[in-house]
Amino acid sequence: MAAANLTLINALRETAQRLRNGAHYAWGNHGSCNCGNLTQVVTKLSKEEILQYAHTGIGEWTELAEDYCGVTDAPAGLLITKLQQVGLTPSDIHNLEYLEDKKVLERLPGGFRWLQRNVREDVIIYFETYATLLEEQLVDSVEINMMELLTPSETVAVS
């Protein structure tokens, strides 16, 4: 699963909100599918620009992510690089495109169920649930040393 971070959490939430508000969605189009919509948020590129870059590679988002070579930095690789920079791995990209991460599916409101990769409402709930799961992981990873928060005089009183 992706590394929990605010940039990715916010991008997932913004993508879900944009889809909820009527952003163009077409699962068979690199620029406006699940990963295409997320890439629009992450890169600020249009769906047309993403489609143009994606067509420099071969295959769907899953294949683009698996075949990516960080050395060549081809335009399709640029899109994958941007997704990786926000914490996604090739497996995460596959799971976002196909709505398949079981950890996310187990956390869906109402419990585990399979979602349809090409249904806007399913994409929205998956992205929102994924963002919530990552947010919880991020909060759980924060360690606070209460002694460091206290002033020297308060530390003496606590000791």
Coordinates of C-alpha atoms in Angstrom, one line a residue:
M1 CA 0.0 0.0 0.0
A2 CA 1.1 3.6 -0.7
A3 CA 3.1 5.5 1.8
A4 CA 0.6 7.6 3.8
N5 CA 1.2 11.3 3.2
L6 CA -0.8 14.5 3.0
T7 CA -0.2 15.1 -0.7
L8 CA -1.6 11.8 -1.7
I9 CA -4.5 12.0 0.7
N10 CA -5.5 15.4 -0.5
A11 CA -5.1 14.3 -4.2
L12 CA -7.4 11.3 -3.6
R13 CA -10.0 13.5 -1.9
E14 CA -9.8 16.2 -4.5
T15 CA -10.2 13.7 -7.3
A16 CA -13.2 12.2 -5.6
Q17 CA -14.7 15.6 -5.2
R18 CA -14.1 16.6 -8.8
L19 CA -15.7 13.3 -10.0
R20 CA -18.7 14.0 -7.7
N21 CA -19.0 17.5 -9.2
G22 CA -19.2 16.1 -12.7
A23 CA -15.6 16.0 -14.0
H24 CA -15.4 14.0 -17.3
Y25 CA -15.1 10.3 -16.6
A26 CA -14.5 7.6 -19.1
W27 CA -12.7 4.4 -17.9
G28 CA -11.4 3.5 -21.3
N29 CA -9.6 6.9 -21.7
H30 CA -6.1 7.4 -20.2
G31 CA -6.9 11.0 -19.5
S32 CA -10.2 10.6 -17.8
C33 CA -10.2 7.1 -16.2
N34 CA -9.5 6.4 -12.5
C35 CA -5.8 7.1 -12.7
G36 CA -6.3 9.7 -15.4
N37 CA -8.5 11.8 -13.1
L38 CA -6.0 11.4 -10.3
T39 CA -3.1 12.4 -12.6
Q40 CA -5.0 15.5 -13.6
V41 CA -5.0 16.5 -9.9
V42 CA -1.4 15.6 -9.2
T43 CA 0.1 17.1 -12.4
K44 CA -2.4 19.9 -13.2
L45 CA -2.4 18.6 -16.8
S46 CA -5.6 18.4 -18.8
K47 CA -7.2 15.1 -19.8
E48 CA -6.1 15.7 -23.3
E49 CA -2.5 16.3 -22.3
I50 CA -2.5 13.2 -20.2
L51 CA -3.9 11.2 -23.1
Q52 CA -1.2 12.5 -25.4
Y53 CA 1.6 11.6 -23.0
A54 CA 0.0 8.2 -22.2
H55 CA -0.1 7.3 -25.8
T56 CA 3.7 7.5 -26.0
G57 CA 3.7 4.3 -23.9
I58 CA 2.1 0.9 -24.6
G59 CA -1.0 -0.4 -22.8
E60 CA -3.2 0.7 -19.9
W61 CA -2.1 2.4 -16.7
T62 CA -1.2 -1.0 -15.2
E63 CA 1.2 -1.7 -18.1
L64 CA 2.6 1.8 -18.1
A65 CA 3.3 1.6 -14.4
E66 CA 5.0 -1.9 -14.7
D67 CA 7.0 -1.0 -17.8
Y68 CA 8.1 2.4 -16.5
C69 CA 11.9 2.9 -16.6
G70 CA 13.1 5.8 -14.5
V71 CA 16.2 6.1 -16.7
T72 CA 14.5 6.9 -20.0
D73 CA 12.0 9.5 -18.5
A74 CA 9.8 9.1 -21.6
P75 CA 6.6 11.2 -21.5
A76 CA 4.4 8.3 -20.3
G77 CA 7.1 7.7 -17.7
L78 CA 6.7 11.3 -16.6
L79 CA 3.1 10.6 -15.6
I80 CA 4.1 7.5 -13.7
T81 CA 6.9 9.5 -12.0
K82 CA 4.4 12.1 -10.8
L83 CA 2.2 9.3 -9.3
Q84 CA 5.2 7.7 -7.7
Q85 CA 6.3 11.0 -6.3
V86 CA 3.0 11.3 -4.3
G87 CA 3.7 7.8 -2.8
L88 CA 2.1 5.3 -5.2
T89 CA 3.8 2.1 -6.4
P90 CA 3.0 0.2 -9.6
S91 CA 0.8 -2.1 -7.6
D92 CA -1.1 0.9 -6.1
I93 CA -1.6 2.3 -9.6
H94 CA -3.0 -1.0 -10.7
N95 CA -5.3 -1.2 -7.7
L96 CA -6.5 2.4 -8.2
E97 CA -7.4 1.7 -11.8
Y98 CA -9.2 -1.6 -11.1
L99 CA -10.4 -0.7 -7.5
E100 CA -8.9 -3.9 -6.2
D101 CA -6.9 -3.2 -3.0
K102 CA -8.6 -5.5 -0.4
K103 CA -7.4 -3.3 2.5
V104 CA -9.5 -0.5 1.0
L105 CA -12.4 -2.7 0.0
E106 CA -12.6 -4.0 3.6
R107 CA -12.9 -0.5 4.9
L108 CA -15.8 0.5 2.6
P109 CA -18.9 2.0 4.3
G110 CA -21.2 -1.0 4.7
G111 CA -18.3 -3.5 4.6
F112 CA -16.4 -5.4 2.0
R113 CA -17.7 -5.7 -1.5
W114 CA -16.3 -5.7 -5.0
L115 CA -16.6 -2.4 -6.9
Q116 CA -16.9 -1.8 -10.6
R117 CA -13.8 -0.2 -12.1
N118 CA -15.8 1.8 -14.6
V119 CA -18.6 3.1 -12.4
R120 CA -18.1 6.8 -11.3
E121 CA -19.8 6.3 -7.9
D122 CA -17.6 3.3 -7.1
V123 CA -14.5 5.2 -8.0
I124 CA -15.6 8.1 -5.7
I125 CA -16.2 5.8 -2.7
Y126 CA -13.0 3.9 -3.3
F127 CA -10.9 7.1 -3.5
E128 CA -12.5 8.5 -0.4
T129 CA -12.1 5.3 1.5
Y130 CA -8.5 5.0 0.4
A131 CA -7.8 8.6 1.6
T132 CA -9.4 7.9 5.0
L133 CA -7.4 4.7 5.4
L134 CA -4.1 6.5 4.5
E135 CA -5.1 9.4 6.8
E136 CA -5.6 7.0 9.7
Q137 CA -2.2 5.3 9.0
L138 CA -0.6 8.8 9.0
V139 CA -2.1 9.7 12.3
D140 CA -1.1 6.4 13.8
S141 CA 2.5 6.9 12.7
V142 CA 2.8 10.2 14.6
E143 CA 4.6 9.8 17.9
I144 CA 4.4 12.6 20.4
N145 CA 6.8 12.8 23.2
M146 CA 4.8 14.7 25.9
M147 CA 8.0 15.6 27.8
E148 CA 9.2 17.5 24.8
L149 CA 6.0 19.6 24.7
L150 CA 6.3 20.7 28.3
T151 CA 8.3 23.8 29.4
P152 CA 11.2 23.1 31.8
S153 CA 9.1 24.2 34.8
E154 CA 6.3 21.8 33.9
T155 CA 8.8 19.0 33.4
V156 CA 10.0 19.3 37.0
A157 CA 6.4 19.2 38.3
V158 CA 5.7 16.0 36.2
S159 CA 9.0 14.2 37.2

